[in-house]
Amino acid sequence: MARKFTIEEFFETLKKYNVEELEGVRIEGDLEIEIEPGSGIDANLINAVAMLSNYMQLIQEFGNFLYHANMALSYLQRLSSALGIQMPLVVQPQVQPAVEVKPEKIPEFKIPEKLISAKFEPYKVEYPGKIEEVTLGATRADGGTRETTVTIGGEKSLAFYTFDAMNEYMPAIAIDVFDRKPMLAKAVREHYQDVLEDPAEWAKKAVKEFNADLVTIHLISTDPMLEDTPASEAVKVIEDILQAVKVPLIIGGSGNKEKDPEVLEKAAEVTEGERVMLASATLDMDWERIGNAAKNHGHVILSWTQMDINNQKTLNRYLLKRVGIDRNSLVMDPTTAALGYGLDYAYTNMERIRISGLKGDTDLNFPMSSGTTNAWGAREAWMIDSPIEGDTPWGPRELRGPIWEIVTGMTLALAGVDLFMMMHPGAVAVLKEWMGMLQGIVKESIENVDDWITMEV
Amino acid sequence: MKVKSPLEVYKFLPQTNCGECGFDTCMSFAAQIIDRSVKPTDCPPLVENAKKDKKFEKKLNELISLTSPEILEVEIGVGDNAIKIGGEDVLHRHELTFFNPTAFFFDVYDTMDEEQIHERCSKVVEYRKFYVGDFITLEGIAVRCTSNDPEKFRSVVKKVSEYGKPMVLISMNPECMRAALEEVADQKPLIYAATEKNWKEFLQLALEFKVPVTVRSKDLTILKSLAKTFRENGVRDIVLDPVTEPIGDGLRGTFERVIQLRRTAILGEDKDVAYPIMITPISAWLIEGDEITKGYWETVLASTFIVKYADVMIFKNLEQYTVMPSVILRYNIYTDPRTPVQVEPGLREINNPSPDDPVFVTTNFALTYYTVESDLTSGNIKCWLLVLDTEGLGVEVSVAGGQFTAAKVKDLIKETGIEKKVNHRYLTIPGLAARLQGAIEDETGWTVLVGPMDSGRIKGWLEQQWPPEKKE
């Protein structure tokens, strides 16, 4: 919290919790403490610094074991009770009784006796089109080994406009897994620290602890600029993950234009029958080869373009008409930019695509996927503080990062995204909770919605 | 706006091409009206004629009503700090643009201790977030009456007014509201709120003190009836509060009400609900949980309705993890999609560089450019910055999309004459463009260094990498 504490307040707090000694305290590298000249540095201060460092760690450690509860609110509540330790108590002000005031002379206006009655009649909107339904994953009955499948799409109205038409499927969330240690923001990394070397364990954690509906395995080690793992070698990890988790899989390459077609083709082969999603075919890659790999092995293809509705139309047509992909086997990724870093383009591009699809454009009426993890590229999500002189301080990044991913995801959910690829477990939980409410699944409301007007908080 | 083409506007203009409005022809002035960059009253002859002649006055008024926004524009506050809310014309930003960004008000209450009130008001006044070449600020302060004591409310409102920010005054008690208005009505605060119970007294207050008023009901027929009653009795500036329910089915209902109101106003042309909409993310503080839970949920509510049609909001949390994402999302959603956010390509000299100083290259996407430029400037880094024309795309997207190429970098080096300005041949490219390193070296003959992924880290990077070790 961006609140300043004196050392005295610190020790008051410590006393309150019967803390006499601090053990095993580690000071994080990025923690910065400013000491004003003349404040008199002594042993007490050093202790206080140690306490601060401990508090930063507390936030992280709480995060590590609290995800079993799938309620986002309880997650947040507990996360912050870690912080709450040093919050000063709020003093309840006294309620003062109402005082009668005699009004002076009031100008006369003609005030009617009754309200003019005016019935509100909502304007109705109906679209001729419908978004295609796409099912990911296959159970034994359908020739696969998954225990659950995920169906997305099927919308007949804008996202969460349940009053226009009830959309049957809620957007799904996949958690990203990498086949080698990737570069991750600290607030994300600390949740996966124990599984970074083991993609199968990573996938398991994503499903069991963080409630992922699907898992995305990114085969980034195949990148010629990194390990250049041969395709046949790289796909072995997929088999481990198929064993480790029973949810549907998304398989991504490294983004290398030359290598990806080969890698994804091999991945399609070894997952025959599982109905995975291959991520992705792009216009500047051999989309025909990747498309054929999906088609020949019964998988779904992700059609990825760079924020251009016309390119999206073109690539979809190629995949549908030239490759012969079934209409129920195509998902689009129109590209996700982070909050503050092009989100306006991403939002409007997706919103236009969705509206076109609903209006009957059969080149665009497919479910959409978002690489929401891109939110972590925003410096506001991970940097220790603003590099700009004159900025109001940014506050603890442990709280900034997840919300950056949440707001990026929410905005694009409102544009019509059906499938999110995410990383921070707190962000996954909050987005799910919020979507569940708008979808009408999470029903519990509160009664006294006027109380904020007079609450003394 | 009822008219869609400049021709329809042109009919109403003097058609003399006098140029007094600052445009060469009446037709181009008409096009500006359609764009909403000027108003009919910006045509001096039109205004002059209307003063003299009833017939012209009628014509001008007709043009004003044809070209006025679908949603009423309401002003809160006075002077330089006054803000406009509403004034929207479309449901989706790509259809034109959204105009007046959601105004953010942060609360204090009259039983809060003085020091805390001062602290919160100062935070609102002093807030700065650097973004795309400028600092984002916060709009105003909402004062809640928790004492139910008119005199207490009066004195606190008066004190808060001294901070010079637009205000929302919050009390359901007309006596308390009257006391506050007696003090600050001339500052044109928005009053909150008239309901089915107190509307008569609030109608009296709105008329007497000439201030904008919020009407509040969960039932949209009552809400519409309140708005219609106020309008027909002489109140112009109305704001609709369809009641923010923070969670569960209540949130779903709030979402429905907001969308139905705005859609019925714009597509259904229902003028009785064509007013700005109020959302209260502060309602998140009614849910179970502690401060961080509530703060997070406040952001969730704000984000939902920044994207979907809220024109004014009341917040509690002043912590950056709530405020920063909210102000940035608002900025993004209200950015005009018609104008590409680009800067001029070319060479920029940062902090008076010498021939020994490093050369960086970045893109002409405004956000990228201003981020890099401000990092270099505020980090006191002397350098030469080459701005590449990537058609307004950021580094990552332009490298993938082929707008950031070695050939274009070569042309830029030539055009800017940077070779004559520095006495070395080292070019630093963004970390996100690392894959172009070899190609740019081949194309330009310069030695290409790969900089950090984020320009905020250039300072530390330079300490390690500059001056570069000479290659043998």
mmCIF file of C-alpha atoms in Angstrom, chain A residues 286-457:
data_model
loop_
_atom_site.group_PDB
_atom_site.id
_atom_site.type_symbol
_atom_site.label_atom_id
_atom_site.label_comp_id
_atom_site.label_asym_id
_atom_site.label_seq_id
_atom_site.Cartn_x
_atom_site.Cartn_y
_atom_site.Cartn_z
ATOM 1 C CA ASP A 286 2.987 -22.366 -44.687
ATOM 2 C CA TRP A 287 -0.628 -22.219 -43.499
ATOM 3 C CA GLU A 288 -1.564 -24.921 -45.966
ATOM 4 C CA ARG A 289 0.739 -27.460 -44.352
ATOM 5 C CA ILE A 290 -0.437 -26.575 -40.816
ATOM 6 C CA GLY A 291 -4.066 -26.566 -41.953
ATOM 7 C CA ASN A 292 -3.685 -29.952 -43.552
ATOM 8 C CA ALA A 293 -2.083 -31.336 -40.416
ATOM 9 C CA ALA A 294 -5.170 -30.258 -38.448
ATOM 10 C CA LYS A 295 -7.586 -31.565 -41.036
ATOM 11 C CA ASN A 296 -5.904 -34.941 -41.549
ATOM 12 C CA HIS A 297 -5.729 -35.712 -37.846
ATOM 13 C CA GLY A 298 -9.123 -34.327 -36.802
ATOM 14 C CA HIS A 299 -7.853 -31.278 -34.908
ATOM 15 C CA VAL A 300 -8.893 -27.633 -34.612
ATOM 16 C CA ILE A 301 -6.822 -24.876 -36.235
ATOM 17 C CA LEU A 302 -6.139 -21.440 -34.785
ATOM 18 C CA SER A 303 -6.152 -18.797 -37.500
ATOM 19 C CA TRP A 304 -3.900 -15.959 -36.316
ATOM 20 C CA THR A 305 -3.643 -12.526 -37.929
ATOM 21 C CA GLN A 306 -2.133 -9.211 -36.779
ATOM 22 C CA MET A 307 -5.062 -6.912 -35.918
ATOM 23 C CA ASP A 308 -6.455 -6.672 -39.428
ATOM 24 C CA ILE A 309 -10.017 -7.731 -40.104
ATOM 25 C CA ASN A 310 -9.392 -8.153 -43.844
ATOM 26 C CA ASN A 311 -6.376 -10.381 -43.329
ATOM 27 C CA GLN A 312 -8.437 -12.403 -40.883
ATOM 28 C CA LYS A 313 -11.085 -12.878 -43.531
ATOM 29 C CA THR A 314 -8.458 -13.878 -46.114
ATOM 30 C CA LEU A 315 -6.720 -16.441 -43.919
ATOM 31 C CA ASN A 316 -10.035 -17.944 -42.795
ATOM 32 C CA ARG A 317 -11.083 -18.325 -46.443
ATOM 33 C CA TYR A 318 -7.806 -19.996 -47.368
ATOM 34 C CA LEU A 319 -8.181 -22.459 -44.510
ATOM 35 C CA LEU A 320 -11.853 -23.160 -45.230
ATOM 36 C CA LYS A 321 -11.813 -23.194 -49.017
ATOM 37 C CA ARG A 322 -8.301 -24.224 -50.031
ATOM 38 C CA VAL A 323 -7.447 -26.556 -47.167
ATOM 39 C CA GLY A 324 -11.009 -27.691 -46.539
ATOM 40 C CA ILE A 325 -11.112 -27.186 -42.761
ATOM 41 C CA ASP A 326 -14.585 -27.911 -41.349
ATOM 42 C CA ARG A 327 -16.491 -24.884 -40.109
ATOM 43 C CA ASN A 328 -16.623 -26.422 -36.628
ATOM 44 C CA SER A 329 -12.814 -26.702 -36.495
ATOM 45 C CA LEU A 330 -11.627 -23.118 -36.836
ATOM 46 C CA VAL A 331 -10.890 -20.569 -34.104
ATOM 47 C CA MET A 332 -9.505 -17.071 -34.749
ATOM 48 C CA ASP A 333 -6.802 -15.142 -32.923
ATOM 49 C CA PRO A 334 -7.080 -11.527 -34.115
ATOM 50 C CA THR A 335 -4.142 -10.598 -31.781
ATOM 51 C CA THR A 336 -4.208 -9.305 -28.231
ATOM 52 C CA ALA A 337 -2.420 -6.135 -27.195
ATOM 53 C CA ALA A 338 -2.056 -5.227 -23.534
ATOM 54 C CA LEU A 339 -4.001 -2.583 -21.636
ATOM 55 C CA GLY A 340 -2.249 0.672 -22.479
ATOM 56 C CA TYR A 341 -0.279 -0.855 -25.329
ATOM 57 C CA GLY A 342 -2.723 -1.086 -28.199
ATOM 58 C CA LEU A 343 -5.700 -2.602 -26.363
ATOM 59 C CA ASP A 344 -7.945 -0.103 -28.159
ATOM 60 C CA TYR A 345 -6.946 -1.607 -31.521
ATOM 61 C CA ALA A 346 -7.363 -5.163 -30.292
ATOM 62 C CA TYR A 347 -10.747 -4.396 -28.752
ATOM 63 C CA THR A 348 -12.184 -2.627 -31.781
ATOM 64 C CA ASN A 349 -10.805 -5.199 -34.220
ATOM 65 C CA MET A 350 -12.410 -8.043 -32.266
ATOM 66 C CA GLU A 351 -15.663 -6.170 -31.746
ATOM 67 C CA ARG A 352 -15.914 -5.499 -35.483
ATOM 68 C CA ILE A 353 -15.155 -9.134 -36.292
ATOM 69 C CA ARG A 354 -17.821 -10.340 -33.867
ATOM 70 C CA ILE A 355 -20.474 -7.909 -35.139
ATOM 71 C CA SER A 356 -19.682 -8.908 -38.747
ATOM 72 C CA GLY A 357 -20.070 -12.558 -37.816
ATOM 73 C CA LEU A 358 -23.402 -11.949 -36.103
ATOM 74 C CA LYS A 359 -24.602 -9.891 -39.046
ATOM 75 C CA GLY A 360 -24.026 -12.904 -41.278
ATOM 76 C CA ASP A 361 -20.459 -12.715 -42.621
ATOM 77 C CA THR A 362 -19.636 -16.415 -42.880
ATOM 78 C CA ASP A 363 -15.903 -15.698 -43.225
ATOM 79 C CA LEU A 364 -15.828 -14.276 -39.725
ATOM 80 C CA ASN A 365 -18.444 -16.087 -37.599
ATOM 81 C CA PHE A 366 -15.951 -18.195 -35.647
ATOM 82 C CA PRO A 367 -15.035 -18.207 -31.964
ATOM 83 C CA MET A 368 -12.131 -15.949 -30.955
ATOM 84 C CA SER A 369 -9.085 -16.683 -28.838
ATOM 85 C CA SER A 370 -6.921 -14.172 -26.965
ATOM 86 C CA GLY A 371 -3.314 -14.415 -25.814
ATOM 87 C CA THR A 372 -4.173 -12.495 -22.668
ATOM 88 C CA THR A 373 -0.781 -13.279 -21.143
ATOM 89 C CA ASN A 374 0.504 -10.480 -23.405
ATOM 90 C CA ALA A 375 -0.769 -8.129 -20.699
ATOM 91 C CA TRP A 376 2.432 -8.866 -18.777
ATOM 92 C CA GLY A 377 4.422 -7.087 -21.466
ATOM 93 C CA ALA A 378 3.080 -3.784 -20.142
ATOM 94 C CA ARG A 379 5.650 -2.131 -17.914
ATOM 95 C CA GLU A 380 2.899 -1.140 -15.463
ATOM 96 C CA ALA A 381 2.370 -4.856 -14.849
ATOM 97 C CA TRP A 382 5.911 -5.762 -13.845
ATOM 98 C CA MET A 383 8.158 -2.772 -13.269
ATOM 99 C CA ILE A 384 9.091 -1.914 -9.719
ATOM 100 C CA ASP A 385 7.975 1.700 -10.220
ATOM 101 C CA SER A 386 7.525 4.350 -12.875
ATOM 102 C CA PRO A 387 10.666 5.364 -14.762
ATOM 103 C CA ILE A 388 8.982 8.704 -15.494
ATOM 104 C CA GLU A 389 9.732 11.735 -13.392
ATOM 105 C CA GLY A 390 6.539 13.370 -12.114
ATOM 106 C CA ASP A 391 4.427 10.202 -12.107
ATOM 107 C CA THR A 392 2.425 9.430 -8.983
ATOM 108 C CA PRO A 393 4.187 6.353 -7.494
ATOM 109 C CA TRP A 394 2.853 3.092 -8.921
ATOM 110 C CA GLY A 395 2.450 1.116 -5.686
ATOM 111 C CA PRO A 396 3.211 -2.595 -5.146
ATOM 112 C CA ARG A 397 3.531 -4.447 -8.435
ATOM 113 C CA GLU A 398 2.235 -7.647 -6.844
ATOM 114 C CA LEU A 399 -1.156 -5.949 -7.000
ATOM 115 C CA ARG A 400 -0.679 -4.172 -10.320
ATOM 116 C CA GLY A 401 0.351 -7.147 -12.428
ATOM 117 C CA PRO A 402 -2.655 -9.442 -11.944
ATOM 118 C CA ILE A 403 -5.093 -6.585 -12.452
ATOM 119 C CA TRP A 404 -3.393 -5.708 -15.724
ATOM 120 C CA GLU A 405 -4.111 -9.213 -16.967
ATOM 121 C CA ILE A 406 -7.677 -9.090 -15.570
ATOM 122 C CA VAL A 407 -8.599 -5.784 -17.221
ATOM 123 C CA THR A 408 -7.047 -6.809 -20.551
ATOM 124 C CA GLY A 409 -9.053 -10.056 -20.431
ATOM 125 C CA MET A 410 -12.307 -8.377 -19.347
ATOM 126 C CA THR A 411 -12.154 -5.784 -22.094
ATOM 127 C CA LEU A 412 -11.658 -8.430 -24.756
ATOM 128 C CA ALA A 413 -14.339 -10.646 -23.201
ATOM 129 C CA LEU A 414 -16.729 -7.766 -23.811
ATOM 130 C CA ALA A 415 -15.523 -7.673 -27.442
ATOM 131 C CA GLY A 416 -16.483 -11.336 -27.789
ATOM 132 C CA VAL A 417 -13.459 -13.498 -26.927
ATOM 133 C CA ASP A 418 -14.403 -17.155 -26.285
ATOM 134 C CA LEU A 419 -11.072 -18.563 -25.200
ATOM 135 C CA PHE A 420 -8.409 -16.920 -23.039
ATOM 136 C CA MET A 421 -4.797 -18.012 -22.738
ATOM 137 C CA MET A 422 -3.636 -16.717 -19.367
ATOM 138 C CA MET A 423 -1.015 -17.173 -16.662
ATOM 139 C CA HIS A 424 -1.637 -15.529 -13.295
ATOM 140 C CA PRO A 425 -3.869 -17.749 -11.155
ATOM 141 C CA GLY A 426 -5.473 -14.757 -9.430
ATOM 142 C CA ALA A 427 -6.336 -13.229 -12.801
ATOM 143 C CA VAL A 428 -7.814 -16.531 -13.984
ATOM 144 C CA ALA A 429 -9.977 -16.746 -10.866
ATOM 145 C CA VAL A 430 -11.279 -13.170 -11.056
ATOM 146 C CA LEU A 431 -12.057 -13.342 -14.780
ATOM 147 C CA LYS A 432 -13.967 -16.612 -14.292
ATOM 148 C CA GLU A 433 -15.940 -15.235 -11.403
ATOM 149 C CA TRP A 434 -16.912 -12.086 -13.281
ATOM 150 C CA MET A 435 -17.884 -13.969 -16.451
ATOM 151 C CA GLY A 436 -19.948 -16.359 -14.370
ATOM 152 C CA MET A 437 -21.881 -13.415 -12.949
ATOM 153 C CA LEU A 438 -22.587 -11.810 -16.330
ATOM 154 C CA GLN A 439 -23.535 -15.190 -17.740
ATOM 155 C CA GLY A 440 -26.041 -15.745 -14.925
ATOM 156 C CA ILE A 441 -24.242 -18.708 -13.348
ATOM 157 C CA VAL A 442 -22.887 -16.988 -10.237
ATOM 158 C CA LYS A 443 -26.125 -15.652 -8.794
ATOM 159 C CA GLU A 444 -25.594 -14.563 -5.224
ATOM 160 C CA SER A 445 -26.109 -10.802 -4.965
ATOM 161 C CA ILE A 446 -26.260 -8.375 -2.069
ATOM 162 C CA GLU A 447 -29.446 -6.769 -0.834
ATOM 163 C CA ASN A 448 -28.694 -3.315 0.470
ATOM 164 C CA VAL A 449 -27.156 -1.742 -2.581
ATOM 165 C CA ASP A 450 -27.821 1.788 -1.271
ATOM 166 C CA ASP A 451 -25.614 1.392 1.778
ATOM 167 C CA TRP A 452 -22.464 2.835 0.186
ATOM 168 C CA ILE A 453 -24.161 6.237 0.205
ATOM 169 C CA THR A 454 -23.993 6.514 3.966
ATOM 170 C CA MET A 455 -21.279 4.027 4.932
ATOM 171 C CA GLU A 456 -18.531 5.481 7.076
ATOM 172 C CA VAL A 457 -15.702 3.804 5.241
#
